[in-house]
Tab-separated table of C-alpha atoms in Angstrom:
chain	number	residue	atom	x	y	z
A	1	UNK	CA	11.433	-42.865	-49.812
A	2	UNK	CA	13.383	-42.205	-53.001
A	3	UNK	CA	11.556	-40.483	-55.831
A	4	UNK	CA	12.051	-41.362	-59.491
A	5	UNK	CA	14.462	-39.182	-61.439
A	6	UNK	CA	13.059	-36.146	-63.186
A	7	UNK	CA	14.264	-35.544	-66.721
A	8	UNK	CA	16.269	-32.320	-67.042
A	9	UNK	CA	13.721	-30.740	-69.350
A	10	UNK	CA	10.619	-31.804	-67.428
A	11	UNK	CA	8.968	-29.877	-64.626
A	12	UNK	CA	5.323	-30.881	-64.719
A	13	UNK	CA	2.556	-29.317	-62.639
A	14	UNK	CA	2.887	-32.003	-59.976
A	15	UNK	CA	6.642	-31.617	-59.623
A	16	UNK	CA	8.162	-30.488	-56.361
A	17	UNK	CA	11.032	-28.152	-55.531
A	18	UNK	CA	13.152	-28.107	-52.385
A	19	UNK	CA	14.806	-25.104	-50.763
A	20	UNK	CA	17.436	-25.368	-48.027
A	21	UNK	CA	18.877	-22.728	-45.697
A	22	UNK	CA	21.967	-23.848	-43.745
A	23	UNK	CA	23.349	-21.536	-41.077
A	24	UNK	CA	24.500	-21.196	-37.515
A	25	UNK	CA	21.127	-22.196	-36.067
A	26	UNK	CA	20.785	-25.374	-38.105
A	27	UNK	CA	19.307	-26.570	-41.379
A	28	UNK	CA	15.872	-25.475	-42.587
A	29	UNK	CA	14.223	-27.340	-45.457
A	30	UNK	CA	11.112	-26.270	-47.390
A	31	UNK	CA	9.085	-28.201	-49.944
A	32	UNK	CA	7.109	-26.384	-52.637
A	33	UNK	CA	5.483	-27.053	-55.969
A	34	UNK	CA	6.514	-25.750	-59.364
A	35	UNK	CA	4.330	-22.797	-60.280
A	36	UNK	CA	2.861	-22.249	-56.803
A	37	UNK	CA	4.110	-19.575	-54.376
A	38	UNK	CA	5.206	-20.323	-50.854
A	39	UNK	CA	6.159	-23.600	-49.194
A	40	UNK	CA	3.837	-26.561	-48.771
A	41	UNK	CA	5.668	-27.511	-45.586
A	42	UNK	CA	8.960	-26.922	-43.791
A	43	UNK	CA	11.111	-28.722	-41.266
A	44	UNK	CA	14.095	-27.810	-39.105
A	45	UNK	CA	17.239	-29.772	-38.281
A	46	UNK	CA	18.562	-27.949	-35.229
A	47	UNK	CA	22.183	-29.132	-35.512
A	48	UNK	CA	24.400	-26.771	-37.561
A	49	UNK	CA	26.324	-28.428	-40.387
A	50	UNK	CA	29.913	-29.073	-39.368
A	51	UNK	CA	32.857	-27.250	-40.892
A	52	UNK	CA	36.309	-28.843	-40.868
A	53	UNK	CA	39.714	-28.479	-42.530
A	54	UNK	CA	38.171	-29.361	-45.908
A	55	UNK	CA	35.388	-26.798	-45.579
A	56	UNK	CA	31.678	-27.456	-45.053
A	57	UNK	CA	31.124	-31.166	-44.366
A	58	UNK	CA	29.074	-32.472	-47.307
A	59	UNK	CA	28.388	-35.810	-45.617
A	60	UNK	CA	27.027	-34.164	-42.489
A	61	UNK	CA	24.766	-31.923	-44.577
A	62	UNK	CA	23.415	-34.932	-46.483
A	63	UNK	CA	22.860	-36.872	-43.252
A	64	UNK	CA	20.438	-34.150	-42.183
A	65	UNK	CA	18.990	-33.073	-45.518
A	66	UNK	CA	18.008	-36.447	-46.982
A	67	UNK	CA	15.827	-37.678	-44.077
A	68	UNK	CA	14.216	-34.233	-43.843
A	69	UNK	CA	13.505	-34.139	-47.587
A	70	UNK	CA	12.023	-37.644	-47.579
A	71	UNK	CA	9.827	-36.757	-44.613
A	72	UNK	CA	8.470	-33.709	-46.454
A	73	UNK	CA	7.938	-35.707	-49.660
A	74	UNK	CA	6.139	-38.508	-47.828
A	75	UNK	CA	3.958	-35.960	-46.050
A	76	UNK	CA	3.097	-34.348	-49.392
A	77	UNK	CA	2.374	-37.713	-51.047
A	78	UNK	CA	-0.045	-38.594	-48.252
A	79	UNK	CA	-2.063	-35.438	-48.929
A	80	UNK	CA	-1.892	-35.580	-52.754
A	81	UNK	CA	-5.126	-35.518	-54.752
A	82	UNK	CA	-6.138	-36.129	-58.342
A	83	UNK	CA	-6.109	-32.349	-58.885
A	84	UNK	CA	-2.688	-32.007	-57.225
A	85	UNK	CA	-0.909	-35.333	-57.690
A	86	UNK	CA	2.463	-36.144	-56.179
A	87	UNK	CA	5.470	-35.730	-58.436
A	88	UNK	CA	9.228	-35.940	-58.403
A	89	UNK	CA	11.765	-33.327	-57.319
A	90	UNK	CA	12.338	-31.030	-60.282
A	91	UNK	CA	14.944	-28.790	-58.658
A	92	UNK	CA	16.724	-28.141	-55.387
A	93	UNK	CA	18.549	-25.040	-54.151
A	94	UNK	CA	20.803	-24.895	-51.099
A	95	UNK	CA	21.934	-21.661	-49.490
A	96	UNK	CA	24.693	-22.051	-46.927
A	97	UNK	CA	26.707	-19.750	-44.724
A	98	UNK	CA	30.339	-20.002	-45.830
A	99	UNK	CA	29.484	-21.490	-49.236
A	100	UNK	CA	31.601	-18.977	-51.151
A	101	UNK	CA	34.841	-19.739	-49.289
A	102	UNK	CA	34.218	-23.151	-47.678
A	103	UNK	CA	31.947	-24.877	-50.190
A	104	UNK	CA	34.409	-26.888	-52.313
A	105	UNK	CA	33.257	-30.256	-50.941
A	106	UNK	CA	29.606	-29.334	-51.408
A	107	UNK	CA	30.183	-28.373	-55.040
A	108	UNK	CA	32.176	-31.569	-55.659
A	109	UNK	CA	29.974	-34.088	-53.822
A	110	UNK	CA	26.372	-32.881	-53.695
A	111	UNK	CA	25.373	-32.950	-57.387
A	112	UNK	CA	25.989	-36.684	-57.739
A	113	UNK	CA	24.727	-37.587	-54.266
A	114	UNK	CA	21.442	-35.710	-54.653
A	115	UNK	CA	20.877	-37.098	-58.153
A	116	UNK	CA	21.294	-40.624	-56.769
A	117	UNK	CA	19.213	-40.132	-53.627
A	118	UNK	CA	16.382	-37.859	-54.810
A	119	UNK	CA	16.567	-37.925	-58.596
A	120	UNK	CA	17.478	-34.238	-58.653
A	121	UNK	CA	18.874	-33.108	-61.992
A	122	UNK	CA	18.652	-29.352	-61.450
A	123	UNK	CA	20.637	-28.037	-58.516
A	124	UNK	CA	21.932	-24.677	-57.294
A	125	UNK	CA	24.444	-24.207	-54.463
A	126	UNK	CA	24.439	-20.623	-53.240
A	127	UNK	CA	26.090	-18.441	-50.664
A	128	UNK	CA	23.615	-17.414	-47.983
A	129	UNK	CA	23.929	-13.799	-49.157
A	130	UNK	CA	22.581	-14.895	-52.560
A	131	UNK	CA	19.557	-16.684	-51.080
A	132	UNK	CA	19.034	-13.623	-48.860
A	133	UNK	CA	19.042	-11.536	-52.058
A	134	UNK	CA	16.589	-13.857	-53.816
A	135	UNK	CA	14.296	-13.823	-50.787
A	136	UNK	CA	14.474	-10.059	-50.392
A	137	UNK	CA	14.418	-8.862	-54.014
A	138	UNK	CA	13.617	-11.874	-56.186
A	139	UNK	CA	15.156	-11.899	-59.666
A	140	UNK	CA	15.143	-8.144	-60.184
A	141	UNK	CA	18.252	-5.940	-60.360
A	142	UNK	CA	18.978	-4.224	-57.077
A	143	UNK	CA	20.851	-4.554	-53.818
A	144	UNK	CA	20.266	-6.191	-50.477
A	145	UNK	CA	21.846	-5.378	-47.147
A	146	UNK	CA	21.820	-8.389	-44.828
A	147	UNK	CA	22.454	-7.254	-41.273
A	148	UNK	CA	22.700	-9.338	-38.140
A	149	UNK	CA	25.763	-9.977	-36.020
A	150	UNK	CA	27.689	-9.068	-39.185
A	151	UNK	CA	26.818	-7.021	-42.255
A	152	UNK	CA	27.145	-7.672	-45.973
A	153	UNK	CA	25.765	-5.885	-49.022
A	154	UNK	CA	25.159	-7.723	-52.282
A	155	UNK	CA	23.915	-6.311	-55.554
A	156	UNK	CA	23.455	-7.376	-59.139
A	157	UNK	CA	22.509	-5.932	-62.501
A	158	UNK	CA	21.688	-9.552	-63.505
A	159	UNK	CA	25.015	-9.741	-65.320
A	160	UNK	CA	27.367	-10.139	-62.346
A	161	UNK	CA	27.416	-9.911	-58.562
A	162	UNK	CA	28.858	-7.019	-56.571
A	163	UNK	CA	29.766	-7.525	-52.922
A	164	UNK	CA	30.754	-5.099	-50.183
A	165	UNK	CA	31.903	-6.041	-46.669
A	166	UNK	CA	30.891	-9.235	-44.902
A	167	UNK	CA	34.547	-9.685	-43.920
A	168	UNK	CA	33.950	-10.581	-40.274
A	169	UNK	CA	34.157	-8.580	-37.075
A	170	UNK	CA	37.956	-8.155	-37.167
A	171	UNK	CA	38.215	-6.925	-40.759
A	172	UNK	CA	34.839	-5.359	-41.426
A	173	UNK	CA	31.126	-6.036	-40.887
A	174	UNK	CA	31.020	-2.289	-40.297
A	175	UNK	CA	27.663	-1.161	-38.977
A	176	UNK	CA	26.556	-4.687	-38.066
A	177	UNK	CA	25.419	-5.870	-34.659
A	178	UNK	CA	28.882	-6.758	-33.367
A	179	UNK	CA	30.231	-3.399	-34.597
A	180	UNK	CA	27.439	-1.488	-32.827
A	181	UNK	CA	27.783	-3.542	-29.661
A	182	UNK	CA	31.531	-3.071	-29.518
A	183	UNK	CA	31.197	0.689	-30.069
A	184	UNK	CA	28.606	0.845	-27.290
A	185	UNK	CA	30.822	-1.070	-24.891
A	186	UNK	CA	33.757	1.170	-25.791
A	187	UNK	CA	31.652	4.225	-24.882
A	188	UNK	CA	30.644	2.549	-21.632
A	189	UNK	CA	34.249	1.812	-20.686
A	190	UNK	CA	35.209	5.392	-21.512
A	191	UNK	CA	32.589	6.584	-19.050
A	192	UNK	CA	33.938	4.127	-16.478
A	193	UNK	CA	37.465	5.554	-16.937
A	194	UNK	CA	36.412	9.197	-17.169
A	195	UNK	CA	37.666	9.519	-20.766
A	196	UNK	CA	36.195	11.737	-23.462
A	197	UNK	CA	33.378	10.171	-25.493
A	198	UNK	CA	31.985	8.147	-22.638
A	199	UNK	CA	28.320	7.407	-22.028
A	200	UNK	CA	27.084	6.991	-18.439
A	201	UNK	CA	23.814	5.594	-19.823
A	202	UNK	CA	25.649	2.836	-21.704
A	203	UNK	CA	27.818	2.168	-18.642
A	204	UNK	CA	24.645	1.548	-16.651
A	205	UNK	CA	23.445	-0.878	-19.333
A	206	UNK	CA	26.825	-2.643	-19.403
A	207	UNK	CA	26.589	-3.262	-15.656
A	208	UNK	CA	23.010	-4.481	-15.970
A	209	UNK	CA	23.858	-6.921	-18.761
A	210	UNK	CA	27.404	-8.080	-17.961
A	211	UNK	CA	28.107	-7.072	-14.368
A	212	UNK	CA	31.033	-4.968	-13.127
A	213	UNK	CA	32.854	-3.119	-15.912
A	214	UNK	CA	36.241	-4.304	-14.636
A	215	UNK	CA	35.197	-7.912	-15.224
A	216	UNK	CA	34.152	-7.395	-18.859
A	217	UNK	CA	37.506	-8.288	-20.499
A	218	UNK	CA	37.587	-11.614	-18.690
A	219	UNK	CA	34.054	-12.347	-19.832
A	220	UNK	CA	34.530	-11.416	-23.486
A	221	UNK	CA	38.058	-12.289	-24.574
A	222	UNK	CA	38.001	-16.069	-23.873
A	223	UNK	CA	34.670	-16.584	-25.684
A	224	UNK	CA	34.643	-18.354	-29.043
A	225	UNK	CA	31.345	-16.628	-29.854
A	226	UNK	CA	32.729	-13.149	-29.207
A	227	UNK	CA	30.963	-11.526	-32.208
A	228	UNK	CA	27.579	-12.736	-30.949
A	229	UNK	CA	28.390	-11.553	-27.423
A	230	UNK	CA	29.276	-8.102	-28.746
A	231	UNK	CA	26.137	-8.019	-30.875
A	232	UNK	CA	24.001	-8.814	-27.835
A	233	UNK	CA	24.734	-5.282	-26.594
A	234	UNK	CA	23.544	-3.583	-29.804
A	235	UNK	CA	19.872	-3.433	-28.693
A	236	UNK	CA	21.036	-1.640	-25.538
A	237	UNK	CA	22.643	1.028	-27.721
A	238	UNK	CA	19.384	1.423	-29.639
A	239	UNK	CA	17.380	1.610	-26.414
A	240	UNK	CA	19.581	4.466	-25.149
A	241	UNK	CA	19.711	6.403	-28.429
A	242	UNK	CA	16.584	8.459	-27.836
A	243	UNK	CA	18.019	10.171	-24.753
A	244	UNK	CA	21.776	9.692	-25.137
A	245	UNK	CA	23.771	11.592	-27.757
A	246	UNK	CA	26.677	9.133	-27.701
A	247	UNK	CA	24.421	6.135	-28.400
A	248	UNK	CA	22.615	8.067	-31.143
A	249	UNK	CA	25.965	8.985	-32.677
A	250	UNK	CA	27.011	5.322	-32.757
A	251	UNK	CA	23.876	4.424	-34.705
A	252	UNK	CA	24.447	7.327	-37.112
A	253	UNK	CA	27.950	6.008	-37.761
A	254	UNK	CA	26.573	2.503	-38.266
A	255	UNK	CA	24.000	3.858	-40.711
A	256	UNK	CA	26.782	5.591	-42.646
A	257	UNK	CA	28.765	2.360	-42.971
A	258	UNK	CA	25.709	0.398	-44.078
A	259	UNK	CA	24.736	3.018	-46.650
A	260	UNK	CA	28.284	3.112	-48.045
A	261	UNK	CA	28.204	-0.662	-48.552
A	262	UNK	CA	24.800	-0.450	-50.255
A	263	UNK	CA	26.009	2.356	-52.538
A	264	UNK	CA	29.054	0.283	-53.526
A	265	UNK	CA	26.923	-2.567	-54.883
A	266	UNK	CA	23.640	-1.017	-56.055
A	267	UNK	CA	23.326	-1.003	-59.853
A	268	UNK	CA	22.137	2.190	-61.519
A	269	UNK	CA	19.152	1.689	-63.825
A	270	UNK	CA	19.762	2.537	-67.469
A	271	UNK	CA	17.882	4.858	-69.756
A	272	UNK	CA	14.950	6.946	-68.591
A	273	UNK	CA	15.069	5.720	-65.003
A	274	UNK	CA	18.685	6.877	-64.705
A	275	UNK	CA	17.798	10.244	-66.232
A	276	UNK	CA	15.216	10.730	-63.492
A	277	UNK	CA	17.922	10.180	-60.901
A	278	UNK	CA	16.681	6.814	-59.655
A	279	UNK	CA	19.257	4.464	-58.162
A	280	UNK	CA	17.398	1.165	-58.030
A	281	UNK	CA	16.097	-0.880	-55.125
A	282	UNK	CA	17.818	-1.466	-51.786
A	283	UNK	CA	16.187	-4.122	-49.594
A	284	UNK	CA	16.978	-4.467	-45.907
A	285	UNK	CA	16.909	-7.917	-44.341
A	286	UNK	CA	18.062	-9.504	-41.107
A	287	UNK	CA	17.652	-9.088	-37.370
A	288	UNK	CA	19.788	-5.939	-37.226
A	289	UNK	CA	16.955	-3.853	-38.625
A	290	UNK	CA	14.553	-4.983	-35.910
A	291	UNK	CA	16.167	-2.234	-33.815
A	292	UNK	CA	13.742	0.025	-35.633
A	293	UNK	CA	13.786	3.781	-36.031
A	294	UNK	CA	16.918	4.543	-33.975
A	295	UNK	CA	18.866	2.830	-36.807
A	296	UNK	CA	16.419	2.943	-39.718
A	297	UNK	CA	15.853	6.718	-39.616
A	298	UNK	CA	19.539	7.709	-39.971
A	299	UNK	CA	20.029	4.886	-42.475
A	300	UNK	CA	17.293	6.267	-44.728
A	301	UNK	CA	18.930	9.690	-44.517
A	302	UNK	CA	22.332	8.277	-45.481
A	303	UNK	CA	20.874	6.227	-48.331
A	304	UNK	CA	19.043	9.297	-49.656
A	305	UNK	CA	22.344	11.188	-49.638
A	306	UNK	CA	24.440	8.456	-51.293
A	307	UNK	CA	21.763	6.903	-53.529
A	308	UNK	CA	19.320	9.667	-54.476
A	309	UNK	CA	16.076	8.196	-55.714
A	310	UNK	CA	16.755	4.685	-54.426
A	311	UNK	CA	13.707	2.734	-53.276
A	312	UNK	CA	14.421	1.409	-49.795
A	313	UNK	CA	12.267	-1.626	-49.057
A	314	UNK	CA	11.867	-4.326	-46.473
A	315	UNK	CA	12.724	-7.845	-47.565
A	316	UNK	CA	9.891	-9.722	-49.267
A	317	UNK	CA	11.099	-13.009	-47.796
A	318	UNK	CA	13.927	-14.654	-45.898
A	319	UNK	CA	16.821	-16.806	-47.226
A	320	UNK	CA	14.682	-19.967	-47.152
A	321	UNK	CA	12.147	-18.177	-49.336
A	322	UNK	CA	15.060	-17.229	-51.582
A	323	UNK	CA	16.237	-20.835	-51.875
A	324	UNK	CA	12.738	-21.918	-52.933
A	325	UNK	CA	12.582	-19.096	-55.486
A	326	UNK	CA	15.892	-20.168	-57.001
A	327	UNK	CA	14.715	-23.792	-57.139
A	328	UNK	CA	11.464	-22.775	-58.879
A	329	UNK	CA	13.376	-20.659	-61.391
A	330	UNK	CA	15.673	-23.606	-62.125
A	331	UNK	CA	12.710	-25.932	-62.595
A	332	UNK	CA	11.112	-23.491	-65.029
A	333	UNK	CA	14.372	-22.838	-66.911
A	334	UNK	CA	14.075	-19.185	-65.891
A	335	UNK	CA	16.990	-18.509	-63.525
A	336	UNK	CA	17.966	-14.891	-64.219
A	337	UNK	CA	20.316	-14.359	-61.287
A	338	UNK	CA	23.905	-14.631	-62.554
A	339	UNK	CA	25.666	-17.957	-62.074
A	340	UNK	CA	29.055	-17.784	-60.400
A	341	UNK	CA	31.632	-20.457	-59.486
A	342	UNK	CA	31.279	-19.861	-55.738
A	343	UNK	CA	28.381	-17.467	-55.102
A	344	UNK	CA	25.722	-19.259	-57.203
A	345	UNK	CA	27.014	-22.560	-58.524
A	346	UNK	CA	24.738	-24.296	-61.025
A	347	UNK	CA	26.404	-27.475	-62.331
A	348	UNK	CA	26.777	-27.302	-66.095
A	349	UNK	CA	25.743	-23.659	-66.375
A	350	UNK	CA	27.967	-21.166	-68.170
A	351	UNK	CA	29.876	-19.092	-65.621
A	352	UNK	CA	29.669	-21.670	-62.810
A	353	UNK	CA	33.154	-23.030	-63.123
A	354	UNK	CA	33.060	-25.129	-66.289
A	355	UNK	CA	35.559	-24.426	-69.049
A	356	UNK	CA	34.446	-21.290	-70.855
A	357	UNK	CA	32.752	-19.780	-67.773
A	358	UNK	CA	33.169	-16.060	-67.554
A	359	UNK	CA	32.978	-15.452	-63.822
A	360	UNK	CA	36.195	-14.874	-61.931
A	361	UNK	CA	37.213	-17.716	-59.619
A	362	UNK	CA	38.090	-15.510	-56.648
A	363	UNK	CA	34.646	-14.098	-55.888
A	364	UNK	CA	32.241	-11.492	-57.213
A	365	UNK	CA	33.606	-8.267	-58.566
A	366	UNK	CA	33.437	-5.357	-56.144
A	367	UNK	CA	33.434	-1.694	-56.980
């Protein structure tokens, strides 16, 4: 059902917020209340949002989001009480993979469509790295490294965004799952050929996972999901690292790349904190770090070398948590993360693409 519009300045205690995380595994939607932590309920749309010549398909996203949002709102209304009455949607935040480069249609079409359908007057459209940041760090200055098949580092001093890597498996994503998997397979093939730098242990794992080494090119090269296929071998590298010097060396190299990206984006605290040599907070998020100590131990060493005094933390929450946090901050008029025309687009907010905005149109500044 359609909720009544919420006035831009109103976010009463019964008002709801919606957070959305759109990625390769589908669309996740969470409903929360203004002023209360955590989601009330969540739902999953398993079909990934389509991407075409015009970028991310806004119509396809709406076709999934609107029924899911109405289901969550109806469910909440059915359980409302006098102490916690049902309200309207005060704010909505969407984090989407590809938003920064492929989100033109979303930025053009979603504000009006969501205002008409759900009465939403406060909206944020964010790159998934930004919602990952908000979930991992919140609205504090710092840096987040999001590692999975790929790898991207994002940091902010709450004035502007700084990005390093995230350029895909052909141009970067150095230290990510696909990078580690490819390096492990390279070492396995070297052992197969009798070349220097080979690892018999990784060759054994290649054969166990993929079959004969000679058949590997025919299995990998035609695949459209080649990065994911490469990344599937990364856990094998981690499993061998304890007893195999080549595998351990690959993870040390990966840790170096990840730490370099974090150092490129992490803001340095001002004043007394800087005098004490502290370098801010670096949060780690994503499936890459589930490989555990074989990667985490050398990564901590590299971060200590490049960012002395940095606090290395695990993510507080995931990107869906981050989307809800952004929505709550919007509803409260307390969004401190910097708006940006493509990374964190807030219609009508200074720096989000309106005349007079200060953010550069080609992406966050990197250093």
